Short mmCIF file of the C-alpha atoms (twelve columns), coordinates in Angstrom:
data_MODEL
# 
_entry.id   MODEL 
# 
loop_
_atom_site.group_PDB 
_atom_site.id 
_atom_site.type_symbol 
_atom_site.label_atom_id 
_atom_site.label_alt_id 
_atom_site.label_comp_id 
_atom_site.label_asym_id 
_atom_site.label_seq_id 
_atom_site.Cartn_x 
_atom_site.Cartn_y 
_atom_site.Cartn_z 
_atom_site.pdbx_PDB_model_num 
ATOM 1   C CA . UNK A 1   3.058   7.399   16.981  1 
ATOM 2   C CA . UNK A 2   2.151   11.067  17.096  1 
ATOM 3   C CA . UNK A 3   4.166   14.263  17.221  1 
ATOM 4   C CA . UNK A 4   2.975   17.841  16.937  1 
ATOM 5   C CA . UNK A 5   5.221   20.258  15.075  1 
ATOM 6   C CA . UNK A 6   3.907   23.807  15.117  1 
ATOM 7   C CA . UNK A 7   0.188   23.615  14.383  1 
ATOM 8   C CA . UNK A 8   0.370   20.283  12.592  1 
ATOM 9   C CA . UNK A 9   0.137   16.862  14.183  1 
ATOM 10  C CA . UNK A 10  1.972   14.077  12.341  1 
ATOM 11  C CA . UNK A 11  1.028   10.460  12.998  1 
ATOM 12  C CA . UNK A 12  2.053   6.963   11.912  1 
ATOM 13  C CA . UNK A 13  -0.705  4.374   12.282  1 
ATOM 14  C CA . UNK A 14  -0.184  0.809   13.464  1 
ATOM 15  C CA . UNK A 15  -2.120  -0.522  10.454  1 
ATOM 16  C CA . UNK A 16  -0.894  0.591   6.981   1 
ATOM 17  C CA . UNK A 17  -4.407  1.189   5.635   1 
ATOM 18  C CA . UNK A 18  -3.566  4.405   3.781   1 
ATOM 19  C CA . UNK A 19  -2.933  7.971   4.831   1 
ATOM 20  C CA . UNK A 20  -5.406  10.655  5.738   1 
ATOM 21  C CA . UNK A 21  -5.502  14.310  6.687   1 
ATOM 22  C CA . UNK A 22  -7.925  16.344  8.712   1 
ATOM 23  C CA . UNK A 23  -7.725  19.942  7.558   1 
ATOM 24  C CA . UNK A 24  -9.132  22.836  9.536   1 
ATOM 25  C CA . UNK A 25  -12.215 24.259  7.862   1 
ATOM 26  C CA . UNK A 26  -12.963 21.432  5.404   1 
ATOM 27  C CA . UNK A 27  -16.481 21.383  6.829   1 
ATOM 28  C CA . UNK A 28  -18.115 24.699  5.810   1 
ATOM 29  C CA . UNK A 29  -20.321 24.553  8.922   1 
ATOM 30  C CA . UNK A 30  -17.364 24.099  11.256  1 
ATOM 31  C CA . UNK A 31  -17.264 26.782  13.930  1 
ATOM 32  C CA . UNK A 32  -13.849 28.396  14.047  1 
ATOM 33  C CA . UNK A 33  -12.320 31.358  15.896  1 
ATOM 34  C CA . UNK A 34  -11.979 34.507  13.778  1 
ATOM 35  C CA . UNK A 35  -8.169  34.309  13.764  1 
ATOM 36  C CA . UNK A 36  -8.351  30.771  12.339  1 
ATOM 37  C CA . UNK A 37  -11.261 31.144  9.904   1 
ATOM 38  C CA . UNK A 38  -9.280  33.277  7.456   1 
ATOM 39  C CA . UNK A 39  -6.655  30.523  7.175   1 
ATOM 40  C CA . UNK A 40  -9.133  27.633  6.987   1 
ATOM 41  C CA . UNK A 41  -9.532  25.377  3.956   1 
ATOM 42  C CA . UNK A 42  -12.550 27.048  2.349   1 
ATOM 43  C CA . UNK A 43  -10.984 30.476  2.809   1 
ATOM 44  C CA . UNK A 44  -8.133  29.552  0.483   1 
ATOM 45  C CA . UNK A 45  -8.025  30.113  -3.308  1 
ATOM 46  C CA . UNK A 46  -9.417  27.307  -5.465  1 
ATOM 47  C CA . UNK A 47  -5.996  26.421  -6.932  1 
ATOM 48  C CA . UNK A 48  -4.492  26.009  -3.490  1 
ATOM 49  C CA . UNK A 49  -7.335  23.735  -2.349  1 
ATOM 50  C CA . UNK A 50  -6.905  21.551  -5.445  1 
ATOM 51  C CA . UNK A 51  -3.156  21.260  -4.871  1 
ATOM 52  C CA . UNK A 52  -3.646  20.312  -1.214  1 
ATOM 53  C CA . UNK A 53  -6.311  17.686  -1.949  1 
ATOM 54  C CA . UNK A 54  -4.435  16.248  -4.942  1 
ATOM 55  C CA . UNK A 55  -1.263  15.798  -2.863  1 
ATOM 56  C CA . UNK A 56  -2.561  12.591  -1.243  1 
ATOM 57  C CA . UNK A 57  -3.369  10.678  -4.451  1 
ATOM 58  C CA . UNK A 58  -0.179  12.061  -6.005  1 
ATOM 59  C CA . UNK A 59  1.932   10.472  -3.270  1 
ATOM 60  C CA . UNK A 60  0.135   7.147   -3.810  1 
ATOM 61  C CA . UNK A 61  0.859   7.352   -7.552  1 
ATOM 62  C CA . UNK A 62  4.538   8.111   -7.013  1 
ATOM 63  C CA . UNK A 63  4.845   5.389   -4.376  1 
ATOM 64  C CA . UNK A 64  3.193   2.835   -6.683  1 
ATOM 65  C CA . UNK A 65  5.551   3.621   -9.559  1 
ATOM 66  C CA . UNK A 66  8.637   3.548   -7.328  1 
ATOM 67  C CA . UNK A 67  7.599   0.184   -5.855  1 
ATOM 68  C CA . UNK A 68  6.997   -1.242  -9.339  1 
ATOM 69  C CA . UNK A 69  10.365  -0.026  -10.566 1 
ATOM 70  C CA . UNK A 70  12.152  -1.433  -7.503  1 
ATOM 71  C CA . UNK A 71  10.318  -4.736  -7.902  1 
ATOM 72  C CA . UNK A 72  11.304  -5.288  -11.544 1 
ATOM 73  C CA . UNK A 73  14.842  -3.945  -11.018 1 
ATOM 74  C CA . UNK A 74  15.931  -5.477  -7.689  1 
ATOM 75  C CA . UNK A 75  13.431  -8.288  -6.987  1 
ATOM 76  C CA . UNK A 76  11.843  -9.425  -10.230 1 
ATOM 77  C CA . UNK A 77  8.887   -11.738 -10.872 1 
ATOM 78  C CA . UNK A 78  9.391   -15.428 -10.438 1 
ATOM 79  C CA . UNK A 79  10.149  -17.494 -13.504 1 
ATOM 80  C CA . UNK A 80  7.105   -19.339 -14.811 1 
ATOM 81  C CA . UNK A 81  7.352   -23.115 -14.576 1 
ATOM 82  C CA . UNK A 82  5.701   -25.819 -16.644 1 
ATOM 83  C CA . UNK A 83  3.487   -26.860 -13.732 1 
ATOM 84  C CA . UNK A 84  -0.212  -26.051 -13.590 1 
ATOM 85  C CA . UNK A 85  -0.959  -23.441 -10.947 1 
ATOM 86  C CA . UNK A 86  -4.485  -22.040 -11.075 1 
ATOM 87  C CA . UNK A 87  -7.499  -23.499 -12.859 1 
ATOM 88  C CA . UNK A 88  -10.520 -21.347 -13.678 1 
ATOM 89  C CA . UNK A 89  -13.989 -22.625 -12.896 1 
ATOM 90  C CA . UNK A 90  -16.229 -23.135 -15.907 1 
ATOM 91  C CA . UNK A 91  -13.307 -23.340 -18.329 1 
ATOM 92  C CA . UNK A 92  -12.306 -26.452 -20.348 1 
ATOM 93  C CA . UNK A 93  -9.337  -27.239 -18.087 1 
ATOM 94  C CA . UNK A 94  -11.583 -27.548 -15.019 1 
ATOM 95  C CA . UNK A 95  -12.098 -31.175 -14.077 1 
ATOM 96  C CA . UNK A 96  -9.350  -32.388 -16.420 1 
ATOM 97  C CA . UNK A 97  -6.168  -30.691 -15.255 1 
ATOM 98  C CA . UNK A 98  -5.118  -30.535 -11.632 1 
ATOM 99  C CA . UNK A 99  -2.813  -28.099 -9.795  1 
ATOM 100 C CA . UNK A 100 0.671   -29.577 -9.821  1 
ATOM 101 C CA . UNK A 101 0.333   -31.289 -13.195 1 
ATOM 102 C CA . UNK A 102 3.412   -30.717 -15.339 1 
ATOM 103 C CA . UNK A 103 2.593   -29.925 -18.950 1 
ATOM 104 C CA . UNK A 104 5.257   -31.616 -21.078 1 
ATOM 105 C CA . UNK A 105 3.918   -30.900 -24.558 1 
ATOM 106 C CA . UNK A 106 0.929   -29.567 -26.477 1 
ATOM 107 C CA . UNK A 107 0.165   -31.290 -29.816 1 
ATOM 108 C CA . UNK A 108 3.640   -32.799 -29.651 1 
ATOM 109 C CA . UNK A 109 5.251   -29.367 -29.301 1 
ATOM 110 C CA . UNK A 110 7.577   -28.922 -26.332 1 
ATOM 111 C CA . UNK A 111 9.062   -25.745 -24.957 1 
ATOM 112 C CA . UNK A 112 8.574   -22.950 -22.464 1 
ATOM 113 C CA . UNK A 113 5.157   -22.100 -20.981 1 
ATOM 114 C CA . UNK A 114 4.931   -19.292 -23.545 1 
ATOM 115 C CA . UNK A 115 5.468   -21.744 -26.415 1 
ATOM 116 C CA . UNK A 116 2.879   -24.134 -24.974 1 
ATOM 117 C CA . UNK A 117 0.345   -21.322 -24.572 1 
ATOM 118 C CA . UNK A 118 0.899   -20.176 -28.155 1 
ATOM 119 C CA . UNK A 119 0.317   -23.734 -29.380 1 
ATOM 120 C CA . UNK A 120 -3.044  -23.842 -27.581 1 
ATOM 121 C CA . UNK A 121 -3.981  -20.548 -29.249 1 
ATOM 122 C CA . UNK A 122 -3.484  -22.094 -32.677 1 
ATOM 123 C CA . UNK A 123 -6.735  -23.988 -32.213 1 
ATOM 124 C CA . UNK A 124 -9.346  -21.628 -33.669 1 
ATOM 125 C CA . UNK A 125 -13.122 -21.416 -33.861 1 
ATOM 126 C CA . UNK A 126 -14.880 -21.894 -37.183 1 
ATOM 127 C CA . UNK A 127 -15.563 -18.604 -38.975 1 
ATOM 128 C CA . UNK A 128 -15.458 -15.325 -37.093 1 
ATOM 129 C CA . UNK A 129 -14.538 -15.996 -33.451 1 
ATOM 130 C CA . UNK A 130 -17.095 -15.004 -30.827 1 
ATOM 131 C CA . UNK A 131 -16.900 -15.136 -27.068 1 
ATOM 132 C CA . UNK A 132 -17.321 -18.692 -25.766 1 
ATOM 133 C CA . UNK A 133 -17.083 -20.455 -29.125 1 
ATOM 134 C CA . UNK A 134 -15.236 -23.783 -29.113 1 
ATOM 135 C CA . UNK A 135 -12.226 -24.486 -31.298 1 
ATOM 136 C CA . UNK A 136 -12.793 -26.882 -34.176 1 
ATOM 137 C CA . UNK A 137 -10.078 -29.232 -32.885 1 
ATOM 138 C CA . UNK A 138 -8.995  -30.254 -29.387 1 
ATOM 139 C CA . UNK A 139 -5.534  -29.590 -28.016 1 
ATOM 140 C CA . UNK A 140 -3.622  -32.723 -27.089 1 
ATOM 141 C CA . UNK A 141 -1.751  -32.275 -23.819 1 
ATOM 142 C CA . UNK A 142 0.969   -34.600 -22.594 1 
ATOM 143 C CA . UNK A 143 1.169   -34.152 -18.838 1 
ATOM 144 C CA . UNK A 144 2.911   -35.771 -15.890 1 
ATOM 145 C CA . UNK A 145 0.805   -36.415 -12.791 1 
ATOM 146 C CA . UNK A 146 1.956   -38.387 -9.741  1 
ATOM 147 C CA . UNK A 147 4.941   -39.664 -11.680 1 
ATOM 148 C CA . UNK A 148 2.761   -41.001 -14.508 1 
ATOM 149 C CA . UNK A 149 2.472   -39.578 -18.018 1 
ATOM 150 C CA . UNK A 150 -1.015  -39.027 -19.359 1 
ATOM 151 C CA . UNK A 151 -2.478  -37.712 -22.599 1 
ATOM 152 C CA . UNK A 152 -5.517  -35.433 -22.430 1 
ATOM 153 C CA . UNK A 153 -7.594  -33.944 -25.220 1 
ATOM 154 C CA . UNK A 154 -9.166  -30.628 -24.217 1 
ATOM 155 C CA . UNK A 155 -10.968 -28.256 -26.600 1 
ATOM 156 C CA . UNK A 156 -10.050 -24.563 -26.078 1 
ATOM 157 C CA . UNK A 157 -12.698 -21.829 -26.090 1 
ATOM 158 C CA . UNK A 158 -12.437 -18.266 -27.367 1 
ATOM 159 C CA . UNK A 159 -12.284 -15.690 -24.584 1 
ATOM 160 C CA . UNK A 160 -12.697 -12.010 -25.432 1 
ATOM 161 C CA . UNK A 161 -12.928 -10.822 -21.811 1 
ATOM 162 C CA . UNK A 162 -9.355  -11.282 -20.633 1 
ATOM 163 C CA . UNK A 163 -8.389  -8.261  -18.554 1 
ATOM 164 C CA . UNK A 164 -5.497  -6.343  -20.075 1 
ATOM 165 C CA . UNK A 165 -4.823  -8.993  -22.737 1 
ATOM 166 C CA . UNK A 166 -5.856  -9.680  -26.332 1 
ATOM 167 C CA . UNK A 167 -8.753  -12.109 -26.953 1 
ATOM 168 C CA . UNK A 168 -7.653  -15.666 -27.738 1 
ATOM 169 C CA . UNK A 169 -8.575  -19.315 -27.472 1 
ATOM 170 C CA . UNK A 170 -7.476  -20.855 -24.202 1 
ATOM 171 C CA . UNK A 171 -8.105  -23.692 -21.763 1 
ATOM 172 C CA . UNK A 172 -8.428  -21.641 -18.585 1 
ATOM 173 C CA . UNK A 173 -5.383  -22.517 -16.512 1 
ATOM 174 C CA . UNK A 174 -2.271  -20.673 -15.445 1 
ATOM 175 C CA . UNK A 175 1.266   -21.895 -15.060 1 
ATOM 176 C CA . UNK A 176 2.717   -21.798 -11.545 1 
ATOM 177 C CA . UNK A 177 5.469   -19.371 -10.628 1 
ATOM 178 C CA . UNK A 178 8.003   -20.917 -8.287  1 
ATOM 179 C CA . UNK A 179 11.266  -20.573 -10.125 1 
ATOM 180 C CA . UNK A 180 14.071  -18.050 -9.676  1 
ATOM 181 C CA . UNK A 181 13.346  -14.328 -9.553  1 
ATOM 182 C CA . UNK A 182 14.226  -12.610 -12.832 1 
ATOM 183 C CA . UNK A 183 15.502  -9.046  -12.438 1 
ATOM 184 C CA . UNK A 184 15.808  -6.499  -15.227 1 
ATOM 185 C CA . UNK A 185 18.360  -3.768  -16.037 1 
ATOM 186 C CA . UNK A 186 17.284  -0.311  -14.749 1 
ATOM 187 C CA . UNK A 187 16.226  0.972   -18.183 1 
ATOM 188 C CA . UNK A 188 14.152  -2.087  -19.007 1 
ATOM 189 C CA . UNK A 189 12.712  -2.176  -15.488 1 
ATOM 190 C CA . UNK A 190 11.604  1.428   -15.969 1 
ATOM 191 C CA . UNK A 191 9.824   0.566   -19.242 1 
ATOM 192 C CA . UNK A 192 8.094   -2.499  -17.783 1 
ATOM 193 C CA . UNK A 193 7.039   -0.559  -14.675 1 
ATOM 194 C CA . UNK A 194 5.551   2.177   -16.892 1 
ATOM 195 C CA . UNK A 195 3.644   -0.406  -18.972 1 
ATOM 196 C CA . UNK A 196 2.217   -2.105  -15.897 1 
ATOM 197 C CA . UNK A 197 1.435   1.260   -14.305 1 
ATOM 198 C CA . UNK A 198 -0.655  2.234   -17.344 1 
ATOM 199 C CA . UNK A 199 -2.325  -1.201  -17.599 1 
ATOM 200 C CA . UNK A 200 -3.456  -1.196  -13.967 1 
ATOM 201 C CA . UNK A 201 -4.622  2.413   -14.277 1 
ATOM 202 C CA . UNK A 202 -6.858  1.522   -17.239 1 
ATOM 203 C CA . UNK A 203 -8.337  -1.471  -15.415 1 
ATOM 204 C CA . UNK A 204 -9.068  0.656   -12.344 1 
ATOM 205 C CA . UNK A 205 -10.689 3.428   -14.394 1 
ATOM 206 C CA . UNK A 206 -13.057 0.784   -15.795 1 
ATOM 207 C CA . UNK A 207 -14.241 -0.001  -12.263 1 
ATOM 208 C CA . UNK A 208 -17.520 2.037   -12.398 1 
ATOM 209 C CA . UNK A 209 -18.619 0.149   -15.528 1 
ATOM 210 C CA . UNK A 210 -17.776 -3.151  -13.840 1 
ATOM 211 C CA . UNK A 211 -19.897 -2.170  -10.831 1 
ATOM 212 C CA . UNK A 212 -22.925 -1.795  -13.115 1 
ATOM 213 C CA . UNK A 213 -22.443 -5.182  -14.802 1 
ATOM 214 C CA . UNK A 214 -23.670 -7.938  -12.382 1 
ATOM 215 C CA . UNK A 215 -21.303 -10.562 -13.825 1 
ATOM 216 C CA . UNK A 216 -18.270 -8.283  -13.645 1 
ATOM 217 C CA . UNK A 217 -19.262 -7.032  -10.187 1 
ATOM 218 C CA . UNK A 218 -18.777 -10.527 -8.761  1 
ATOM 219 C CA . UNK A 219 -15.128 -10.449 -9.887  1 
ATOM 220 C CA . UNK A 220 -14.282 -7.278  -7.965  1 
ATOM 221 C CA . UNK A 221 -12.262 -7.698  -4.795  1 
ATOM 222 C CA . UNK A 222 -12.683 -5.113  -2.075  1 
ATOM 223 C CA . UNK A 223 -10.493 -4.166  0.864   1 
ATOM 224 C CA . UNK A 224 -10.947 -7.568  2.513   1 
ATOM 225 C CA . UNK A 225 -10.057 -9.316  -0.738  1 
ATOM 226 C CA . UNK A 226 -6.989  -7.146  -1.195  1 
ATOM 227 C CA . UNK A 227 -5.874  -7.938  2.350   1 
ATOM 228 C CA . UNK A 228 -6.295  -11.679 1.804   1 
ATOM 229 C CA . UNK A 229 -4.313  -11.598 -1.463  1 
ATOM 230 C CA . UNK A 230 -1.550  -9.635  0.257   1 
ATOM 231 C CA . UNK A 231 -1.514  -11.999 3.251   1 
ATOM 232 C CA . UNK A 232 -1.260  -15.101 1.067   1 
ATOM 233 C CA . UNK A 233 1.452   -13.487 -1.053  1 
ATOM 234 C CA . UNK A 234 3.537   -12.630 2.007   1 
ATOM 235 C CA . UNK A 235 3.166   -16.185 3.262   1 
ATOM 236 C CA . UNK A 236 4.315   -17.583 -0.095  1 
ATOM 237 C CA . UNK A 237 7.018   -15.055 -0.965  1 
ATOM 238 C CA . UNK A 238 7.628   -11.844 0.963   1 
ATOM 239 C CA . UNK A 239 9.391   -10.242 -2.010  1 
ATOM 240 C CA . UNK A 240 6.270   -10.486 -4.191  1 
ATOM 241 C CA . UNK A 241 4.356   -8.453  -1.606  1 
ATOM 242 C CA . UNK A 242 6.164   -5.356  -2.939  1 
ATOM 243 C CA . UNK A 243 4.362   -5.766  -6.269  1 
ATOM 244 C CA . UNK A 244 1.008   -6.338  -4.549  1 
ATOM 245 C CA . UNK A 245 1.443   -3.191  -2.427  1 
ATOM 246 C CA . UNK A 246 2.294   -1.216  -5.573  1 
ATOM 247 C CA . UNK A 247 -0.924  -2.378  -7.239  1 
ATOM 248 C CA . UNK A 248 -3.020  -1.531  -4.180  1 
ATOM 249 C CA . UNK A 249 -1.394  1.907   -3.849  1 
ATOM 250 C CA . UNK A 250 -2.037  2.697   -7.523  1 
ATOM 251 C CA . UNK A 251 -5.624  1.437   -7.432  1 
ATOM 252 C CA . UNK A 252 -6.390  3.437   -4.283  1 
ATOM 253 C CA . UNK A 253 -4.982  6.587   -5.879  1 
ATOM 254 C CA . UNK A 254 -7.095  6.207   -9.033  1 
ATOM 255 C CA . UNK A 255 -10.291 5.359   -7.147  1 
ATOM 256 C CA . UNK A 256 -9.677  8.290   -4.799  1 
ATOM 257 C CA . UNK A 257 -9.630  10.603  -7.839  1 
ATOM 258 C CA . UNK A 258 -13.131 9.584   -8.963  1 
ATOM 259 C CA . UNK A 259 -15.312 12.761  -8.946  1 
ATOM 260 C CA . UNK A 260 -17.579 11.721  -6.080  1 
ATOM 261 C CA . UNK A 261 -17.681 13.080  -2.534  1 
ATOM 262 C CA . UNK A 262 -16.195 12.360  -0.034  1 
ATOM 263 C CA . UNK A 263 -13.351 11.139  -2.274  1 
ATOM 264 C CA . UNK A 264 -10.542 13.574  -3.052  1 
ATOM 265 C CA . UNK A 265 -11.681 13.619  -6.663  1 
ATOM 266 C CA . UNK A 266 -15.066 14.881  -5.512  1 
ATOM 267 C CA . UNK A 267 -13.472 17.804  -3.666  1 
ATOM 268 C CA . UNK A 268 -11.384 18.615  -6.731  1 
ATOM 269 C CA . UNK A 269 -14.436 18.398  -9.010  1 
ATOM 270 C CA . UNK A 270 -16.499 20.819  -6.944  1 
ATOM 271 C CA . UNK A 271 -13.545 23.172  -6.563  1 
ATOM 272 C CA . UNK A 272 -13.328 23.332  -10.362 1 
ATOM 273 C CA . UNK A 273 -17.098 23.923  -10.555 1 
ATOM 274 C CA . UNK A 274 -16.658 26.790  -8.102  1 
ATOM 275 C CA . UNK A 275 -13.889 28.251  -10.280 1 
ATOM 276 C CA . UNK A 276 -16.122 28.070  -13.350 1 
ATOM 277 C CA . UNK A 277 -19.111 29.600  -11.507 1 
ATOM 278 C CA . UNK A 278 -16.847 32.230  -9.919  1 
ATOM 279 C CA . UNK A 279 -18.706 31.812  -6.650  1 
ATOM 280 C CA . UNK A 280 -18.859 29.161  -3.896  1 
ATOM 281 C CA . UNK A 281 -21.046 26.108  -4.413  1 
ATOM 282 C CA . UNK A 282 -23.877 25.935  -1.814  1 
ATOM 283 C CA . UNK A 283 -23.756 22.759  0.280   1 
ATOM 284 C CA . UNK A 284 -27.378 22.822  1.419   1 
# 
C-alpha cells in the first residue's frame, strides 16, 4: 500500500521484513536538480544526518521494548513443566533421555523444574571446574516414560559457554513449556523486560566475535533461521510470537548500528568522522 503526502511516499509492505527509507541525495554521485540539491541528504548538517539515520534503529529499539513489556504484562511465558522438551546433541542427556519423558525426581529430590535443575548442579567436578569436565558422581533421575517408571544414572558435565547464564554442571536438556501463561504486574513486567532487553543486546553485540570463531559461527541463525523459529512458534502458540518478534526487532536494531557501510551505523560512523575532520569524507 502506497500513498504520497507532499514530497514523501509512505508504503506498507506485504512482508514484514523491516522498514527502509530512500532519501534524496544519499548517494553523493546522484544527479539532482539545483533546487533539490541544497535540500538533499549530504547537504544537511552532520547532526541532522545522524538524527535521520538513527531514527530507524531507534524505532526498532522502542518497538522491541514495548513488545517485551506487553508480552510479560499481558501474555506471559508459559509455565515450565516437568517434561523433557529439548535435548542437546553431544551432551550427557543425549541418547538417554527422550522428549516427553517426565522427570519425577533427581537423587530422590522432588519439586519444580528449578529445584530439579539445582539438584543436578550440585554434582561438581573434582578440583577447579573447567569446561567439559565430568562431575565426580552421576545424577540419579527417576523418570516416567510410556507409563513406566525408570531410573537413569547420568553424569553431568561443566559448561562454561551457556549464553547469558552462569557456568554450571548440567545434563544438556530443557524442560518443556506447555503450561498456563504466567503474567506479571506492570512494575515487575517492566523490570523483567528491561533485564531481557539488556541480555539480548549484549548477546547481539558479541556477534562479530562469534563470526570469527568457527564453532560459534555454526550456532548463528540468519534471516532464514529467524523466520523458521517464528513460523514454528506461531504454529505452536501465536501469543509467544510476540516475544520472538521483540527479539528479532531488537537484534536487527543492534546489528544495524554496527559501524559498517551500508548499515545505518556505518553512515553514523562516517558522519562523526566528517565532524571530527571538519570536512567531507571522500568516497573515491
